[in-house]
CSV table of C-alpha atoms in Angstrom, one decimal:
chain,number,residue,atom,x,y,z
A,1,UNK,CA,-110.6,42.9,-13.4
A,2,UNK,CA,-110.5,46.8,-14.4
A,3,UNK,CA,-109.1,47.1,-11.1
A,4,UNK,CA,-105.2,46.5,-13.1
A,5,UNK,CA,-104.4,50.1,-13.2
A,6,UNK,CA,-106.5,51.0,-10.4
A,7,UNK,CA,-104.5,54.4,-9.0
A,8,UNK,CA,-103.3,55.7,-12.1
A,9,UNK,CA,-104.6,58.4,-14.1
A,10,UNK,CA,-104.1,60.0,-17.7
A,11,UNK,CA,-103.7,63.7,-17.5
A,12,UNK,CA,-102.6,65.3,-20.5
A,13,UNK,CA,-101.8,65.5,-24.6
A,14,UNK,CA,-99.3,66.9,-26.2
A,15,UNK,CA,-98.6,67.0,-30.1
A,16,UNK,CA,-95.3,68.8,-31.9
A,17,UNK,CA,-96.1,70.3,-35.4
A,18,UNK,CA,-96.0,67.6,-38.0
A,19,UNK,CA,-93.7,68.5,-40.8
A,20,UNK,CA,-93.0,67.1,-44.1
A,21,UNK,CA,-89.2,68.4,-43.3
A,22,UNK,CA,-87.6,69.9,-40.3
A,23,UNK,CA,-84.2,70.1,-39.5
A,24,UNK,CA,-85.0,69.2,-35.6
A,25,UNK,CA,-83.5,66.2,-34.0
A,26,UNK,CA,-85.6,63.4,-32.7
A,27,UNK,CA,-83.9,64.8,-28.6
A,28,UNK,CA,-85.8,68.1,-29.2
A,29,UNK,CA,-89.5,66.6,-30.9
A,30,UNK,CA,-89.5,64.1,-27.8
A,31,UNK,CA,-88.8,67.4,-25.5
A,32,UNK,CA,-91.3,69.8,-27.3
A,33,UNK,CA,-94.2,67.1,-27.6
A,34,UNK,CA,-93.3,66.1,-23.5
A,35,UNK,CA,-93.6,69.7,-22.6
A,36,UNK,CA,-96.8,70.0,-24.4
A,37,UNK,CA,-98.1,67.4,-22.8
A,38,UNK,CA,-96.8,68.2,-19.4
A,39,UNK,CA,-98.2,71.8,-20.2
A,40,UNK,CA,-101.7,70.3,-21.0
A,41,UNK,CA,-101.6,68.3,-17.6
A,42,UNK,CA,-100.3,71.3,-15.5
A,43,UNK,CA,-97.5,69.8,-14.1
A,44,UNK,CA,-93.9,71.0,-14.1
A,45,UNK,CA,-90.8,69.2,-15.4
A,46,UNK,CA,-89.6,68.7,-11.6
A,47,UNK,CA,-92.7,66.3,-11.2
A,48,UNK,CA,-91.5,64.3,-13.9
A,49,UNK,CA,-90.1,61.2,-12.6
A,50,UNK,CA,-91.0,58.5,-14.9
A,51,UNK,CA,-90.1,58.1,-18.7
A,52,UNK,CA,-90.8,55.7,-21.7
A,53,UNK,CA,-89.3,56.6,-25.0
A,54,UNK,CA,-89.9,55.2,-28.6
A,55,UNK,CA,-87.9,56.6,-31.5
A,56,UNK,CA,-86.4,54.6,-34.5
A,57,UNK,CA,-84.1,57.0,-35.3
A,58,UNK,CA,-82.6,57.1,-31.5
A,59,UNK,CA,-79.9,55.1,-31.5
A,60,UNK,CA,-77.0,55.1,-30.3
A,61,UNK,CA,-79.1,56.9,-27.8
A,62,UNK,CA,-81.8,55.3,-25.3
A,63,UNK,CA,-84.2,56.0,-23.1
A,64,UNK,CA,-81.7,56.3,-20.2
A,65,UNK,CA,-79.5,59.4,-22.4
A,66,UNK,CA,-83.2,61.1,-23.3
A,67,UNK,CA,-83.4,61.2,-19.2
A,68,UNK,CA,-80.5,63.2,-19.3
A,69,UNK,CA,-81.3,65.2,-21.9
A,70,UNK,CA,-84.6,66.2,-20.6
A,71,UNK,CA,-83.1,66.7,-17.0
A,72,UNK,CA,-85.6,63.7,-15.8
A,73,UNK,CA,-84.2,62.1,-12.1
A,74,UNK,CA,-86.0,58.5,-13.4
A,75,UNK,CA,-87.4,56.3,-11.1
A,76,UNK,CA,-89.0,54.1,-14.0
A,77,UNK,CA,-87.7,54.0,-17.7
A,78,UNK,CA,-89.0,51.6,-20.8
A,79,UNK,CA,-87.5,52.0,-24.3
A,80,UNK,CA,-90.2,50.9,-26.8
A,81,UNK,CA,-88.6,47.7,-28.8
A,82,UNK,CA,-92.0,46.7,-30.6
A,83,UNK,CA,-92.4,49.5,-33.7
A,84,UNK,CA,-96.2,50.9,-33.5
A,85,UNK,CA,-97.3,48.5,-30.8
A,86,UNK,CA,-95.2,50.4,-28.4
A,87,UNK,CA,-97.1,53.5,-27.4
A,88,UNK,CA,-100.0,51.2,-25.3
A,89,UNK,CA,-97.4,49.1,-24.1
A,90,UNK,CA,-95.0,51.8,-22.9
A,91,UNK,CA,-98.6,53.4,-21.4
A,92,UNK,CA,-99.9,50.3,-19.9
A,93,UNK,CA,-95.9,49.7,-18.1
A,94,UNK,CA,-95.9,52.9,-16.8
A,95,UNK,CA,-98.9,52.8,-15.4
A,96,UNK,CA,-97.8,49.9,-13.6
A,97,UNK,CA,-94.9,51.4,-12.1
A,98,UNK,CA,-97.0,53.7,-11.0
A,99,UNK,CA,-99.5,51.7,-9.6
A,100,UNK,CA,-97.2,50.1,-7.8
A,101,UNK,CA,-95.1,53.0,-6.2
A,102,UNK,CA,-92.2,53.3,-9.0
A,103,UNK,CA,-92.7,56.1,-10.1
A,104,UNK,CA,-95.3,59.1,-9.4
A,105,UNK,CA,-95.6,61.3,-13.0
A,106,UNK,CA,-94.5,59.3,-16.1
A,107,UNK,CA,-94.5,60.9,-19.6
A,108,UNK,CA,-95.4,58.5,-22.8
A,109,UNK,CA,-93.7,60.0,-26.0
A,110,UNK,CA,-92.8,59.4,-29.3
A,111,UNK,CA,-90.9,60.9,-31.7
A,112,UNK,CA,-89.0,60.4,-35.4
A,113,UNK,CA,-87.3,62.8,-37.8
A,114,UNK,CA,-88.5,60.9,-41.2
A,115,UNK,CA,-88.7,61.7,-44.7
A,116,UNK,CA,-89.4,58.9,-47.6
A,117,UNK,CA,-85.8,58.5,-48.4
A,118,UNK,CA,-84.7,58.1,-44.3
A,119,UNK,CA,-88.3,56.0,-44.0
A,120,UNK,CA,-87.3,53.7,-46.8
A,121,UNK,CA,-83.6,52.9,-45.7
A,122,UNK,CA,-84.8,52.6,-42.4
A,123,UNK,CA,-87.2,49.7,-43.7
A,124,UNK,CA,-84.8,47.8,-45.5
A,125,UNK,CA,-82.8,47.4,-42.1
A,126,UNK,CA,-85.6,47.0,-40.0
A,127,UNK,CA,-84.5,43.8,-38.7
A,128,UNK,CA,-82.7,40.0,-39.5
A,129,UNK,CA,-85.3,38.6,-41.2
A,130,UNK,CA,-86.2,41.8,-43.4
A,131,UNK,CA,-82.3,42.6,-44.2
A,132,UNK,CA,-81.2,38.8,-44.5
A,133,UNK,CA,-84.5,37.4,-46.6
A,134,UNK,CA,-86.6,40.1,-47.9
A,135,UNK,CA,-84.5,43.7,-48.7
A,136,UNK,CA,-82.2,41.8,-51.2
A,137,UNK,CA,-85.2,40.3,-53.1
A,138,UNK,CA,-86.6,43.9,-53.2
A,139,UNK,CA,-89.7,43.2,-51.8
A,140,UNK,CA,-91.0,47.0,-52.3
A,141,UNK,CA,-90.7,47.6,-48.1
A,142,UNK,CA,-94.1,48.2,-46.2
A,143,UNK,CA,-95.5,49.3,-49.4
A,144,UNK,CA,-94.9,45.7,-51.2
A,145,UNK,CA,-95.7,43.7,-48.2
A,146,UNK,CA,-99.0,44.7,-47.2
A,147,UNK,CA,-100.1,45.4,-51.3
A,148,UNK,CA,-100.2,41.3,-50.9
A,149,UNK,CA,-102.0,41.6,-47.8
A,150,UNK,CA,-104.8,43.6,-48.8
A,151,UNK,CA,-104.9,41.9,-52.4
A,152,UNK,CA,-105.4,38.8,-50.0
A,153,UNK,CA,-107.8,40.4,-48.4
A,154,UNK,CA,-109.7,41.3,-51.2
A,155,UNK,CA,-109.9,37.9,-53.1
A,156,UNK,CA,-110.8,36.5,-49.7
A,157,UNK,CA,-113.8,38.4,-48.9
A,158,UNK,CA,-114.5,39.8,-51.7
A,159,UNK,CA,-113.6,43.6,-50.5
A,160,UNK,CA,-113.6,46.3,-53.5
A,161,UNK,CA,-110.8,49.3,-53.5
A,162,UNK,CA,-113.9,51.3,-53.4
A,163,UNK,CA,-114.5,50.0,-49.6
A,164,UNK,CA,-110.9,51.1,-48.8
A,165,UNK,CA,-111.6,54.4,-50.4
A,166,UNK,CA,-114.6,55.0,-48.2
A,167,UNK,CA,-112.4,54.3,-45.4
A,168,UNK,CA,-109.8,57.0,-46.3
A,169,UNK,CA,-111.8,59.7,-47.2
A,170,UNK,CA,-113.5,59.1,-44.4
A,171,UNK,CA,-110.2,59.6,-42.4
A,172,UNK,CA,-109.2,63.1,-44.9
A,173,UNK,CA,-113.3,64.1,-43.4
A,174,UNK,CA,-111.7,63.5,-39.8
A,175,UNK,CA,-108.2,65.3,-40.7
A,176,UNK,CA,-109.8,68.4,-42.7
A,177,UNK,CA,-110.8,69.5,-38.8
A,178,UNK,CA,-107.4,68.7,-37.4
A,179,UNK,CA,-104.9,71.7,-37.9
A,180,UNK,CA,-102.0,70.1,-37.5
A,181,UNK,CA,-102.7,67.4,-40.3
A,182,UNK,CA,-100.5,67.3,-42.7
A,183,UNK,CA,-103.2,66.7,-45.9
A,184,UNK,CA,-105.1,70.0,-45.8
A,185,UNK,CA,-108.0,69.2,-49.2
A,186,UNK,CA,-110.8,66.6,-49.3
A,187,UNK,CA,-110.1,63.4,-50.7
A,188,UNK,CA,-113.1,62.1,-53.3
A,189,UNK,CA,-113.7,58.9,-54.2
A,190,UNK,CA,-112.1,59.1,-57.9
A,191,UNK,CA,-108.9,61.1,-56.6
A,192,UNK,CA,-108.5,57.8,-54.3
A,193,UNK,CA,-109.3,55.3,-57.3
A,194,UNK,CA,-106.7,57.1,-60.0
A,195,UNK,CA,-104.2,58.6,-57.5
A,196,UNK,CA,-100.3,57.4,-58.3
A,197,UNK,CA,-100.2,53.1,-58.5
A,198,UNK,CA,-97.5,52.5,-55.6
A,199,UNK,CA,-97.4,48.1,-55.5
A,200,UNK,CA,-100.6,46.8,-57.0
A,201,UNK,CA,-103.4,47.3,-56.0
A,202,UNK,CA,-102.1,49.9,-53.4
A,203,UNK,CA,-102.2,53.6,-54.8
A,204,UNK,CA,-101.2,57.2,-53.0
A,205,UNK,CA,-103.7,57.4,-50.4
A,206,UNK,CA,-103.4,54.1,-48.9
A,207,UNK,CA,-100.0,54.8,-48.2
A,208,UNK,CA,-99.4,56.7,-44.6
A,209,UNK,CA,-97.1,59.9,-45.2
A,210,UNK,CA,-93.7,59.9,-43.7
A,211,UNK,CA,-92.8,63.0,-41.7
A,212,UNK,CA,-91.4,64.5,-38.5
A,213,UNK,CA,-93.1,64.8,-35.7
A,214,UNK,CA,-94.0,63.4,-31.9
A,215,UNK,CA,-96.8,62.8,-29.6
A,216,UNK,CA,-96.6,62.1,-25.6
A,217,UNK,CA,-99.3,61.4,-23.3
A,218,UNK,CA,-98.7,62.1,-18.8
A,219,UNK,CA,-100.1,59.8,-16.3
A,220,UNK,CA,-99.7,60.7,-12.4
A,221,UNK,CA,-101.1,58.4,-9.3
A,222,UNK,CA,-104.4,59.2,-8.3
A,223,UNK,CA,-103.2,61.4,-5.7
A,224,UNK,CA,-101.5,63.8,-7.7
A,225,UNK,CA,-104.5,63.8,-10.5
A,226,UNK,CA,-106.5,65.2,-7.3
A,227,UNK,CA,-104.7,68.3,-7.0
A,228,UNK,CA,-105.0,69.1,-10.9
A,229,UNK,CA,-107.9,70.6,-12.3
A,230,UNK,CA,-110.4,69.3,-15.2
A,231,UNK,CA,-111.0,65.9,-15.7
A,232,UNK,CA,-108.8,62.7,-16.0
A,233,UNK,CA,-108.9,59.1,-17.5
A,234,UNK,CA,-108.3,55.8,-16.1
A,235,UNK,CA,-106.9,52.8,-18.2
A,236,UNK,CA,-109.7,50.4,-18.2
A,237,UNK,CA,-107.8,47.6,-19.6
A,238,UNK,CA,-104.8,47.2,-21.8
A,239,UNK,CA,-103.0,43.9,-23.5
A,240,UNK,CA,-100.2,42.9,-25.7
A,241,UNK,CA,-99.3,39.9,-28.0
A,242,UNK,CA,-96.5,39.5,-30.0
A,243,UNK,CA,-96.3,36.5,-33.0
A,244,UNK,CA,-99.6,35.2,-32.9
A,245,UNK,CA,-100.4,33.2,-34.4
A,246,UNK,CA,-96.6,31.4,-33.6
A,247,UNK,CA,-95.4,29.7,-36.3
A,248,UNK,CA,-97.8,31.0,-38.9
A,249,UNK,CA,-96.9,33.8,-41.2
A,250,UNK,CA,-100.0,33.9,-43.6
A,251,UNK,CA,-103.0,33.2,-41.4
A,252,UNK,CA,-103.7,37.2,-40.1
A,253,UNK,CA,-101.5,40.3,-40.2
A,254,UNK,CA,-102.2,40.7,-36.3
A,255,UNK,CA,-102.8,39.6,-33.6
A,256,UNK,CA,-106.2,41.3,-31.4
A,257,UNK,CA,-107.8,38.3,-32.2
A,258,UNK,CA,-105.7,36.5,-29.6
A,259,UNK,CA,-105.9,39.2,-27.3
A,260,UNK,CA,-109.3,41.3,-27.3
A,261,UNK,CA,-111.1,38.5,-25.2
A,262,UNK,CA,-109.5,39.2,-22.2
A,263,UNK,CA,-109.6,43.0,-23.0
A,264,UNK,CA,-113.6,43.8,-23.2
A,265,UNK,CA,-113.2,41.1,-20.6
A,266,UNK,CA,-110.8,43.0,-17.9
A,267,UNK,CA,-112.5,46.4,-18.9
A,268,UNK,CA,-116.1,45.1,-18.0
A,269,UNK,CA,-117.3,46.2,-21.4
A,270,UNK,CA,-117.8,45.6,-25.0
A,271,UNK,CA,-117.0,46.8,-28.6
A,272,UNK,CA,-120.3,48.4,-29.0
A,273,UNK,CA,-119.9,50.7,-25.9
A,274,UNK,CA,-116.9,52.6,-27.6
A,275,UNK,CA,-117.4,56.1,-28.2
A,276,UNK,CA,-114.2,55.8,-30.5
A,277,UNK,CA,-111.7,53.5,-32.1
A,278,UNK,CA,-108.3,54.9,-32.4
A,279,UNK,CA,-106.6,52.3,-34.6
A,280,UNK,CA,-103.4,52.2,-36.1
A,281,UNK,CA,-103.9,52.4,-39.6
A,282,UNK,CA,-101.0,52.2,-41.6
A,283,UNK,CA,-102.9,50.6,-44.8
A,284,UNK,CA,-106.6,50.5,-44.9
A,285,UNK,CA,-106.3,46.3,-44.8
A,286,UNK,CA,-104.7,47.1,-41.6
A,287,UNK,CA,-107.7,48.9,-40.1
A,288,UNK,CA,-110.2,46.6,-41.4
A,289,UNK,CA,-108.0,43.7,-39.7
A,290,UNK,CA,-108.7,45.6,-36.3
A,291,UNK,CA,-112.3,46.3,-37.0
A,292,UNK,CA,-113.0,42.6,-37.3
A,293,UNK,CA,-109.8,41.0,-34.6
A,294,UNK,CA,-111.5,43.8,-32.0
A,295,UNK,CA,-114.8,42.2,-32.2
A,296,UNK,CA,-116.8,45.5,-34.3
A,297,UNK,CA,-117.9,43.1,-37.2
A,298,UNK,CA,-117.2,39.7,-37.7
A,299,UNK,CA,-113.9,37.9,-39.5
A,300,UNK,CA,-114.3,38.8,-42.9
A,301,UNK,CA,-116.9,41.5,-42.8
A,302,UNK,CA,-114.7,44.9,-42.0
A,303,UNK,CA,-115.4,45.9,-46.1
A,304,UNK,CA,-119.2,45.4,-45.3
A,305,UNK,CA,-119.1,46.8,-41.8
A,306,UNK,CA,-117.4,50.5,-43.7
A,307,UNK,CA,-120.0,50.4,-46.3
A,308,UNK,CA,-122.7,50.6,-43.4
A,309,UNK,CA,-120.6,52.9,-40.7
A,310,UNK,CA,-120.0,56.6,-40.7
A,311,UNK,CA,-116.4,56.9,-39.1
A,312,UNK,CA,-116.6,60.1,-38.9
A,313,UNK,CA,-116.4,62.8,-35.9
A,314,UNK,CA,-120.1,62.9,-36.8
A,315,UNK,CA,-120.7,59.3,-37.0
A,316,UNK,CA,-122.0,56.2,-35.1
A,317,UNK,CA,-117.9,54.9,-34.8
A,318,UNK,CA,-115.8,57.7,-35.3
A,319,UNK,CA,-112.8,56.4,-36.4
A,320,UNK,CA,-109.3,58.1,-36.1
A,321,UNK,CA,-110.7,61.6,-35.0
A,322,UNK,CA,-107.6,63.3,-36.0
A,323,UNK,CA,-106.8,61.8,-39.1
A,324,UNK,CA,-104.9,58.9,-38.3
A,325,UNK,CA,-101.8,58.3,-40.0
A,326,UNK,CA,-103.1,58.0,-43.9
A,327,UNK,CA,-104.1,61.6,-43.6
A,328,UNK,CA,-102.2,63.4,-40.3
A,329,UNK,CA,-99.2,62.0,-41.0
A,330,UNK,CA,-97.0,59.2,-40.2
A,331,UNK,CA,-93.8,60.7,-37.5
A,332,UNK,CA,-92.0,57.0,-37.5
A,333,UNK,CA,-92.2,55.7,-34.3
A,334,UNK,CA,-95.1,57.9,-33.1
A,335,UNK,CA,-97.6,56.4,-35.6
A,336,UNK,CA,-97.8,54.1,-32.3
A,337,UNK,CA,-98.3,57.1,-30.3
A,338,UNK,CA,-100.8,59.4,-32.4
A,339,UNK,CA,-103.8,57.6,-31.2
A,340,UNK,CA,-103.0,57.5,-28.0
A,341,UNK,CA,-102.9,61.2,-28.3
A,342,UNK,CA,-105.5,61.5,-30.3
A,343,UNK,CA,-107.9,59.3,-27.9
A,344,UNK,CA,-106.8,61.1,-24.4
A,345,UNK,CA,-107.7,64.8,-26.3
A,346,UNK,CA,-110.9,63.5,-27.3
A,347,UNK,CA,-111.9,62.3,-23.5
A,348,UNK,CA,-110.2,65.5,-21.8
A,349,UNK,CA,-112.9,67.4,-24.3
A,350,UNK,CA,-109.8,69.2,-25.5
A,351,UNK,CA,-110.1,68.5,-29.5
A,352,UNK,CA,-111.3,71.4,-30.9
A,353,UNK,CA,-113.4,71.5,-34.3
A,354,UNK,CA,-113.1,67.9,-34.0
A,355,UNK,CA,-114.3,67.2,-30.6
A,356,UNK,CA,-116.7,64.1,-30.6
A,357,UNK,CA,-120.2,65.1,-28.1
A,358,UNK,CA,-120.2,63.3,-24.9
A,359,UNK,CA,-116.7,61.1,-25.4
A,360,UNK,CA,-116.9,59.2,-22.4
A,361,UNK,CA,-115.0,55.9,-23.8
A,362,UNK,CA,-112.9,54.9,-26.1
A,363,UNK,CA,-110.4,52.2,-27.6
A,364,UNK,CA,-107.1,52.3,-28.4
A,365,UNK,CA,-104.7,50.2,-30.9
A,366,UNK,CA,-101.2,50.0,-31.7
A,367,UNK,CA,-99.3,47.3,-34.4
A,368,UNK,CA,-95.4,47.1,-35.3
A,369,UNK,CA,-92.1,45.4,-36.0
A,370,UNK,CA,-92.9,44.2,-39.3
A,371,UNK,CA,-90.6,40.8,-40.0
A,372,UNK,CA,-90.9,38.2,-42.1
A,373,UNK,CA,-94.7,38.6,-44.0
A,374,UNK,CA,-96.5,40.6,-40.8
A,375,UNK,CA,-96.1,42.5,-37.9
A,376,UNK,CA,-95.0,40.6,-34.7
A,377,UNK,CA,-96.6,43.2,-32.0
A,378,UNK,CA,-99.9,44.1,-31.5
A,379,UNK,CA,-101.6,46.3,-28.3
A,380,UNK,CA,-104.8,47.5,-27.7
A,381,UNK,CA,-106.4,50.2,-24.6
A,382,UNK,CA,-109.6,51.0,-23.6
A,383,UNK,CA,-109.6,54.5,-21.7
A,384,UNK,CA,-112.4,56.0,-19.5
A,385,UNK,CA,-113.0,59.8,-18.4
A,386,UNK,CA,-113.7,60.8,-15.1
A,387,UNK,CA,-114.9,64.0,-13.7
């Protein structure tokens, strides 16, 4: 069943500086973290004939007007419409076109222009059910939807803030070795536990920071990776679900439960074969949600399973190599894209101080459109180098 994306390759990383502030529109991130990538890859911008585009902040612009701008003749083009979910999918449809003879070089990028204020207004019109139901009971955006979530978490299983503090310094370890993470000091266990109270019982450093910033990732046919030089990656497997469980807002958060089944199962491998986990990590809840719905511990357990783990570049599951988003940064919609970018770096054997020895396979996450209580979207990767 890995035979999906049979054909297509990954070929390059690219990465704009993150910025608390920058007076650079979302057109020009998307262009500078596209040529970065492209520039990574060795390709030109003539080869380019493929595109898929996720920005919040894009409108009245698509995917279609980015083409333009970037001077792209676009055989294939997919706008992402599912928040942090977006960057696998947009991968995993591109490499379908190109599997199937759409396209030949398509570049993955994401991009936004936020700061808290633009972040918060953004949320609070972030779609019908959140305007209609939720922003005019001032229900505290992100911050005050998923404080319930991991205070639900906590009286469920019995999780302490201590085992999300572990978690996050363990990401600040990860990001102290990335340069272009925005949180630059080491975070210690009683900075995390009396930082700023931001919804109860969610304080400063569970809460990702907004910025600007974009990430893009190339893949190219199999053909074309043969003329390149260095290694490449193939997409071993890749799956979306959106609303599961239907009709059930308080069950899960997310959704890999319902979808990382047929994911170890189309890859030909398992959870403890992963070199890496890139997950999206929003909250801490959030990651522990994916440790235990991607089948690393069991329902339940993520809390114990942290306490056990080292997660980072040095450990036995690095976690979110470059930070993730609680310590790199959040760039809007590219906090779907950031481990994508993170994960391809680490398999070219292009991450620097961070590099992780022998990264031969690793898995990928992505969660968005938060509605009414959750997130609807959820996506997961697994990626494999070749020589």
């Amino acid at each position: 069943m890995a035979g999906l994306f049979e054909g297509v390759r990954v070929v390059g990383a690219g990465q704009t500086q993150y910025e608390k502030r920058s007076p650079k529109s979302v057109q020009r991130l998307l262009y500078e973290a596209s040529a970065a990538a492209l520039n990574d890859a060795g390709l030109p911008w003539s080869a380019v004939d493929g595109l898929a585009v996720t920005c919040f902040l894009l409108p009245p612009d698509n995917v279609a007007t980015v083409a333009e701008h970037l001077g792209i003749e676009a055989r294939f083009l997919f706008q992402g419409l599912y928040g942090g979910a977006s960057g696998v999918i947009g991968m995993a449809h591109a490499a379908r076109a190109i599997r199937d003879g759409s396209c030949d070089v398509a570049i993955c990028a994401a991009a936004d222009a936020f700061d808290v204020a633009a972040h918060n207004e953004t949320l609070d019109h972030f779609n019908g059910s959140v305007k209609e139901y939720m922003s005019p009971q001032g229900f505290g955006g992100a911050n005050g939807m998923f404080a319930l979530h991991t205070r639900l978490y906590m009286e469920r299983h019995g999780a302490t803030r201590e085992d999300f503090g572990r978690f996050c310094i363990g990401l600040r370890e990860n990001a102290l070795r990335n340069p272009n993470a925005l949180f630059k000091q080491p975070l210690t266990m009683e900075a995390y536990l009396t930082a700023k109270q931001i919804a109860d019982p969610l304080r400063l450093y569970d809460c990702v920071m907004p910025c600007v910033g974009g990430d893009a990732i190339v893949l190219v046919s199999e053909k074309i990776a043969a003329t390149l030089d260095g290694p490449s990656i193939r997409i071993l497997a890749a799956e979306e679900i959106h609303n599961f469980p239907a009709n059930d807002a308080y069950t899960v958060p997310g959704g890999w439960s319902g979808l990382s089944e047929r994911l170890y199962a189309r890859a030909g491998t398992r959870p403890d074969k992963m070199d890496f986990a890139q997950l999206y990590d929003d909250y801490p809840v959030m990651a522990f949600v994916q440790l235990e719905g991607l089948g690393f511990c069991e329902p339940g357990t993520a809390h114990e399973f942290v306490r056990e783990i080292d997660i980072t570049t040095e450990g036995n599951l690095p976690i979110n190599t470059g930070g993730g988003q609680l310590s790199a940064g959040q760039a809007g919609a590219s906090g779907g894209m950031i481990g994508l970018y993170e994960g391809v770096t680490q398999l070219l054997g292009r991450a620097g101080e961070r590099q992780i020895r022998d990264a031969r396979r690793g898995l990928v996450s992505g969660y968005g459109m938060v509605a009414y209580g959750r997130g609807l979207c959820s996506s997961a990767a697994i990626l494999e180098r070749v020589e």
